[in-house]
CSV table of C-alpha atoms in Angstrom, one decimal:
chain,number,residue,atom,x,y,z
U,26,MET,CA,50.9,17.5,13.8
U,27,ARG,CA,50.6,17.8,17.4
U,28,VAL,CA,46.9,19.8,16.0
U,29,ASN,CA,44.8,20.1,19.3
U,30,TRP,CA,41.3,18.2,18.2
U,31,LYS,CA,39.3,21.5,18.9
U,32,ARG,CA,41.7,23.1,16.5
U,33,ALA,CA,41.5,20.9,13.5
U,34,TYR,CA,37.9,20.5,14.2
U,35,LYS,CA,37.5,24.5,14.0
U,36,THR,CA,40.1,24.4,10.5
U,37,ASP,CA,38.2,21.8,9.2
U,38,VAL,CA,34.6,23.7,9.7
U,39,THR,CA,36.1,27.0,8.3
U,40,THR,CA,37.6,25.3,5.5
U,41,LEU,CA,33.8,23.8,4.5
U,42,GLU,CA,32.0,27.0,4.7
U,43,GLN,CA,34.1,28.9,2.6
U,44,LEU,CA,34.0,26.5,-0.3
U,45,LYS,CA,30.5,25.9,0.4
U,46,SER,CA,29.9,29.9,0.2
U,47,ALA,CA,32.0,30.0,-2.7
U,48,THR,CA,30.7,27.1,-4.6
U,49,PRO,CA,27.5,27.5,-6.7
U,50,LEU,CA,24.8,24.6,-7.0
U,51,PRO,CA,24.9,23.6,-10.1
U,52,THR,CA,22.2,23.5,-12.8
U,53,MET,CA,19.9,20.3,-12.5
U,54,TYR,CA,17.7,18.5,-14.8
U,55,ALA,CA,16.3,15.7,-12.6
U,56,ILE,CA,16.6,15.7,-8.9
U,57,GLY,CA,16.0,12.8,-6.4
U,58,ILE,CA,14.6,13.9,-2.7
U,59,ASP,CA,14.8,11.1,0.3
U,60,GLU,CA,15.3,11.3,3.9
U,61,ILE,CA,17.9,9.3,5.8
U,62,SER,CA,18.1,8.8,9.6
U,63,PHE,CA,21.0,10.3,11.5
U,64,GLU,CA,19.7,9.6,15.1
U,65,LYS,CA,17.6,7.4,16.9
U,66,TYR,CA,14.2,8.7,18.2
U,67,HIS,CA,13.1,9.8,14.4
U,68,LYS,CA,15.4,12.1,13.3
U,69,TYR,CA,16.3,13.0,9.8
U,70,PHE,CA,18.0,14.8,7.4
U,71,THR,CA,16.1,15.6,3.9
U,72,ILE,CA,18.7,14.9,1.2
U,73,VAL,CA,18.3,16.3,-2.5
U,74,TYR,CA,20.3,14.2,-4.7
U,75,ASP,CA,21.1,15.1,-8.8
U,76,LEU,CA,20.0,12.5,-10.8
U,77,THR,CA,21.5,13.5,-14.1
U,78,ASN,CA,25.1,14.5,-13.4
U,79,ILE,CA,27.6,13.2,-11.1
U,80,ASN,CA,27.5,16.0,-8.4
U,81,GLY,CA,25.6,13.6,-5.5
U,82,VAL,CA,24.3,15.6,-3.2
U,83,LEU,CA,22.9,18.9,-3.5
U,84,TYR,CA,21.7,19.5,-0.5
U,85,VAL,CA,21.0,18.6,3.1
U,86,SER,CA,18.3,20.0,5.3
U,87,LYS,CA,17.3,18.9,9.2
U,88,ASP,CA,13.6,17.2,9.3
U,89,ARG,CA,11.8,15.7,6.6
U,90,ALA,CA,8.5,19.0,6.4
U,91,ALA,CA,7.7,20.5,3.6
U,92,ALA,CA,10.1,23.6,5.2
U,93,SER,CA,12.7,21.7,4.9
U,94,LEU,CA,12.5,21.4,1.3
U,95,ASP,CA,11.5,24.9,1.1
U,96,LYS,CA,15.1,26.4,2.0
U,97,PHE,CA,16.4,24.4,-0.8
U,98,PHE,CA,14.1,25.4,-3.5
U,99,ASN,CA,14.8,29.2,-1.9
U,100,GLU,CA,18.8,29.3,-2.7
U,101,LEU,CA,18.3,28.5,-6.2
U,102,SER,CA,18.0,31.2,-8.6
U,103,PRO,CA,14.9,31.8,-11.5
U,104,GLN,CA,16.9,30.0,-13.9
U,105,GLN,CA,17.6,26.7,-11.6
U,106,LEU,CA,14.2,26.5,-10.6
U,107,GLN,CA,13.2,27.1,-14.2
U,108,ALA,CA,15.7,23.8,-15.4
U,109,ILE,CA,14.2,21.0,-12.9
U,110,LYS,CA,12.2,18.8,-14.9
U,111,VAL,CA,11.6,16.1,-12.8
U,112,VAL,CA,11.8,15.3,-9.1
U,113,CYS,CA,12.4,11.9,-8.1
U,114,MET,CA,10.8,10.4,-4.4
U,115,ASP,CA,8.7,8.6,-2.1
U,116,PHE,CA,5.0,9.1,-1.6
U,117,TRP,CA,5.7,11.7,1.3
U,118,ASP,CA,3.2,14.3,1.7
U,119,PRO,CA,5.0,17.0,3.0
U,120,TYR,CA,7.6,17.0,-0.2
U,121,ILE,CA,5.3,17.0,-2.6
U,122,LYS,CA,3.7,19.9,-1.0
U,123,SER,CA,7.0,21.9,-1.2
U,124,VAL,CA,7.5,20.3,-4.6
U,125,ASN,CA,4.0,21.4,-5.9
U,126,HIS,CA,4.6,25.0,-4.3
U,127,ASN,CA,8.0,25.8,-6.1
U,128,LEU,CA,8.3,23.8,-8.7
U,129,ASN,CA,4.5,23.3,-10.7
U,130,HIS,CA,5.9,23.0,-14.1
U,131,ALA,CA,8.2,19.9,-13.2
U,132,THR,CA,6.6,16.3,-13.6
U,133,ILE,CA,7.1,14.4,-10.2
U,134,VAL,CA,8.0,10.4,-10.3
U,135,PHE,CA,7.4,8.2,-7.6
U,136,ASP,CA,10.3,6.1,-7.0
U,137,ARG,CA,9.9,2.4,-8.3
U,138,TYR,CA,11.7,0.9,-5.1
U,139,HIS,CA,9.4,2.5,-3.3
U,140,LEU,CA,6.5,1.5,-4.9
U,141,LYS,CA,7.4,-2.1,-4.1
U,142,LYS,CA,8.5,-1.3,-0.5
U,143,HIS,CA,5.0,-0.6,0.2
U,144,LEU,CA,3.3,-3.7,-2.2
U,145,ASN,CA,6.1,-5.9,0.1
U,146,ASP,CA,4.6,-4.5,3.4
U,147,CYS,CA,0.9,-6.0,1.7
U,148,ILE,CA,2.9,-9.3,1.6
U,149,ASP,CA,4.1,-8.9,5.3
U,150,ASN,CA,0.6,-7.8,6.7
U,151,LEU,CA,-1.1,-10.5,4.8
U,152,ARG,CA,2.0,-13.3,6.4
U,153,ARG,CA,1.7,-11.8,10.0
U,154,ALA,CA,-2.6,-12.9,9.8
U,155,MET,CA,-1.5,-16.1,8.5
U,156,VAL,CA,0.7,-17.0,10.9
U,157,ASN,CA,-1.7,-16.0,13.8
U,158,GLN,CA,-4.8,-18.0,11.9
U,159,ALA,CA,-1.9,-21.2,11.3
U,160,ASP,CA,-1.6,-24.1,13.8
U,161,ASN,CA,1.8,-24.1,16.0
U,162,GLU,CA,3.7,-26.5,13.0
U,163,GLN,CA,2.4,-24.3,10.2
U,164,LYS,CA,3.1,-21.3,12.3
U,165,VAL,CA,6.7,-22.0,12.6
U,166,TYR,CA,7.3,-22.9,8.9
U,167,ILE,CA,5.3,-19.4,7.6
U,168,LYS,CA,6.9,-17.3,10.0
U,169,ASN,CA,10.4,-18.1,8.8
U,170,LYS,CA,9.6,-17.8,4.8
U,171,ARG,CA,9.6,-13.6,5.4
U,172,TRP,CA,12.5,-13.0,3.0
U,173,VAL,CA,11.2,-15.8,0.6
U,174,LEU,CA,8.2,-14.0,-0.5
U,175,LEU,CA,10.2,-10.7,-0.2
U,176,LYS,CA,12.9,-11.9,-2.2
U,177,ASN,CA,12.7,-11.1,-5.9
U,178,GLN,CA,12.0,-14.5,-8.1
U,179,VAL,CA,15.5,-14.0,-10.0
U,180,ASN,CA,17.4,-14.1,-6.9
U,181,HIS,CA,15.7,-17.4,-5.7
U,182,ASN,CA,18.2,-20.5,-5.2
U,183,GLU,CA,17.2,-23.6,-5.2
U,184,GLN,CA,16.3,-23.8,-1.4
U,185,ASP,CA,14.5,-20.8,-2.0
U,186,LYS,CA,12.6,-22.7,-4.8
U,187,GLN,CA,11.4,-25.5,-2.5
U,188,ALA,CA,10.4,-23.5,0.0
U,189,LEU,CA,7.7,-21.8,-2.2
U,190,GLU,CA,6.8,-25.0,-3.5
U,191,GLN,CA,6.1,-25.8,-0.3
U,192,LEU,CA,4.4,-23.0,0.6
U,193,LYS,CA,1.8,-23.4,-2.5
U,194,HIS,CA,0.3,-26.7,-0.6
U,195,ILE,CA,1.0,-25.2,3.3
U,196,ASN,CA,-0.9,-21.7,2.9
U,197,ASN,CA,-1.9,-20.9,-0.7
U,198,PRO,CA,-3.4,-17.7,-0.3
U,199,LEU,CA,-0.1,-16.7,0.9
U,200,TYR,CA,1.2,-18.3,-2.7
U,201,GLU,CA,-1.2,-16.5,-4.2
U,202,ALA,CA,0.1,-13.2,-2.5
U,203,TYR,CA,3.9,-13.8,-3.7
U,204,LEU,CA,2.9,-14.5,-7.3
U,205,LEU,CA,1.2,-11.2,-7.5
U,206,LYS,CA,3.7,-9.5,-6.3
U,207,GLU,CA,5.8,-11.1,-8.8
U,208,GLN,CA,3.3,-10.2,-11.9
U,209,PHE,CA,3.2,-6.5,-10.4
U,210,ASP,CA,7.1,-6.3,-12.0
U,211,GLU,CA,5.0,-6.3,-15.4
U,212,PHE,CA,4.0,-2.7,-15.1
U,213,PHE,CA,7.5,-1.1,-15.1
U,214,ASP,CA,7.7,-2.6,-18.5
U,215,CYS,CA,5.1,-1.3,-19.6
U,216,LEU,CA,5.9,1.1,-22.6
U,217,HIS,CA,3.2,4.0,-22.2
U,218,LYS,CA,0.9,5.5,-19.4
U,219,LYS,CA,-2.3,4.0,-20.6
U,220,SER,CA,-0.8,0.1,-21.2
U,221,GLY,CA,0.2,1.1,-17.6
U,222,ARG,CA,-3.1,2.0,-16.7
U,223,LYS,CA,-5.0,-0.5,-17.8
U,224,PHE,CA,-2.5,-3.1,-16.1
U,225,ILE,CA,-2.8,-2.0,-12.9
U,226,LYS,CA,-6.9,-2.0,-13.2
U,227,ASN,CA,-6.2,-5.7,-14.1
U,228,TRP,CA,-3.6,-6.7,-11.8
U,229,TYR,CA,-6.2,-5.5,-9.0
U,230,GLN,CA,-9.3,-7.3,-10.3
U,231,SER,CA,-7.2,-10.4,-11.0
U,232,ILE,CA,-6.8,-10.4,-6.9
U,233,PRO,CA,-8.6,-13.1,-5.1
U,234,LYS,CA,-11.2,-12.2,-2.9
U,235,ILE,CA,-10.1,-14.1,0.1
U,236,ILE,CA,-6.6,-11.6,0.0
U,237,LYS,CA,-8.0,-8.5,-1.6
U,238,SER,CA,-8.4,-6.5,1.7
U,239,TYR,CA,-4.6,-6.8,2.4
U,240,PHE,CA,-3.8,-5.0,-1.1
U,241,GLU,CA,-6.4,-2.5,-0.9
U,242,PRO,CA,-4.3,-0.3,0.7
U,243,PHE,CA,-1.4,-0.5,-1.8
U,244,TYR,CA,-4.1,0.4,-4.3
U,245,ASN,CA,-5.5,2.8,-2.8
U,246,MET,CA,-2.3,4.8,-2.7
U,247,ILE,CA,-1.6,4.1,-6.0
U,248,MET,CA,-5.1,5.9,-7.3
U,249,ARG,CA,-4.2,8.6,-5.4
U,250,TYR,CA,-0.8,9.3,-7.0
U,251,LEU,CA,-1.7,7.6,-9.9
U,252,ASP,CA,0.0,10.6,-12.4
U,253,GLY,CA,3.2,10.4,-10.3
U,254,VAL,CA,3.2,6.3,-10.0
U,255,LEU,CA,2.6,6.7,-14.3
U,256,ALA,CA,5.0,9.5,-14.6
U,257,TYR,CA,8.0,6.5,-14.0
U,258,LEU,CA,7.0,5.0,-17.5
U,259,GLU,CA,7.8,8.4,-19.6
U,260,TYR,CA,10.7,9.2,-17.2
U,261,ARG,CA,12.3,5.7,-16.2
U,262,TYR,CA,14.3,7.7,-13.0
U,263,THR,CA,14.6,6.1,-9.9
U,264,ASN,CA,16.2,7.2,-6.3
U,265,ALA,CA,18.9,4.3,-7.1
U,266,VAL,CA,21.6,6.2,-6.7
U,267,ALA,CA,20.2,7.8,-3.7
U,268,GLU,CA,20.6,4.3,-1.8
U,269,GLY,CA,24.2,4.0,-2.5
U,270,LEU,CA,25.0,7.6,-1.3
U,271,ASN,CA,22.9,7.0,1.5
U,272,ASN,CA,25.2,4.0,2.7
U,273,LYS,CA,28.2,6.2,1.9
U,274,ILE,CA,26.6,9.1,4.6
U,275,LYS,CA,26.0,5.9,7.0
U,276,VAL,CA,29.5,5.3,7.0
U,277,LEU,CA,30.8,8.8,7.3
U,278,LYS,CA,28.6,8.7,10.5
U,279,ARG,CA,30.3,5.4,12.0
U,280,MET,CA,33.7,6.7,11.3
U,281,ALA,CA,33.3,9.8,13.0
U,282,TYR,CA,31.1,7.6,15.5
U,283,GLY,CA,28.4,10.3,15.6
U,284,TYR,CA,28.2,13.7,14.9
U,285,ARG,CA,27.5,16.2,18.0
U,286,ASN,CA,27.1,19.2,15.5
U,287,GLU,CA,24.4,18.5,12.7
U,288,GLN,CA,25.4,22.0,11.0
U,289,TYR,CA,28.9,20.1,10.5
U,290,PHE,CA,27.9,16.7,9.5
U,291,GLN,CA,25.6,18.1,6.8
U,292,LEU,CA,29.0,20.0,5.3
U,293,LYS,CA,30.5,17.0,5.7
U,294,ILE,CA,28.3,15.0,3.4
U,295,LEU,CA,28.5,17.6,0.8
U,296,ARG,CA,31.9,17.3,0.6
U,297,ARG,CA,32.4,13.8,0.9
U,298,CYS,CA,29.1,12.5,-1.3
U,299,GLY,CA,28.2,15.8,-3.0
U,300,TYR,CA,28.7,18.4,-5.2
U,301,LEU,CA,31.2,19.8,-2.9
U,302,ARG,CA,33.8,16.9,-3.2
U,303,THR,CA,34.1,18.1,-7.3
U,304,VAL,CA,36.1,21.3,-6.8
U,305,GLN,CA,39.2,22.3,-4.8
U,306,PRO,CA,39.1,23.7,-1.2
U,307,VAL,CA,39.4,27.0,-0.5
U,308,PHE,CA,42.1,28.3,1.8
């Protein structure tokens, strides 16, 4: 249409800004909080999602500090703040601080997939230690079994099962660690907080002494955030929807070959992946 690209950009920005100012944030019961890398050198966006409706992304802010999340809560009315009962997130202290300050009536639920990620880190640290201790032949074998150890058992093919059987004979401590990782999935099937607390205690006590030190950081983290970990058993919320939306945001970034204007990128996220996609543009 022979429109200069700068004019197209300014028109798009103006339209999105008008759309955002004319569209109030919806009332929400449960929200998810996550961060996404939008640029190299550890530059992040804090992203808030709606977990109960189809509103998608509700808010995008630069950095992943407590102040980044405070800006979102400051935009909400007292009624909207009071309506939020559950907040699902990772074990990130700045977010926890902001939620406790602004939503002291809400329950924090720590995301099960982030919890499993921290457990997988323990397995990976043990594998690296075993590689350093192994001879040359074992070193190559163990080094190439990272994804077999981290993959869930239900996703194993026949080749993976054979690799684990060989690992059982070559490096039993690492195989024991894999079994402990699989066993921990039973925690998410617990029906009550009491049974969940008992499971965690028994699971940790069952860890062989030779590898127990590698699981101590994970166990200490659970004990530090125990209320939020056990809250999953009551509410069953996860940030799974966030992972799907994060992939859409990455595609949006690649389509534009990156954004030089962070505010424009935030508006595009809200329009393509968030609550602005459900309304008509304002011209």
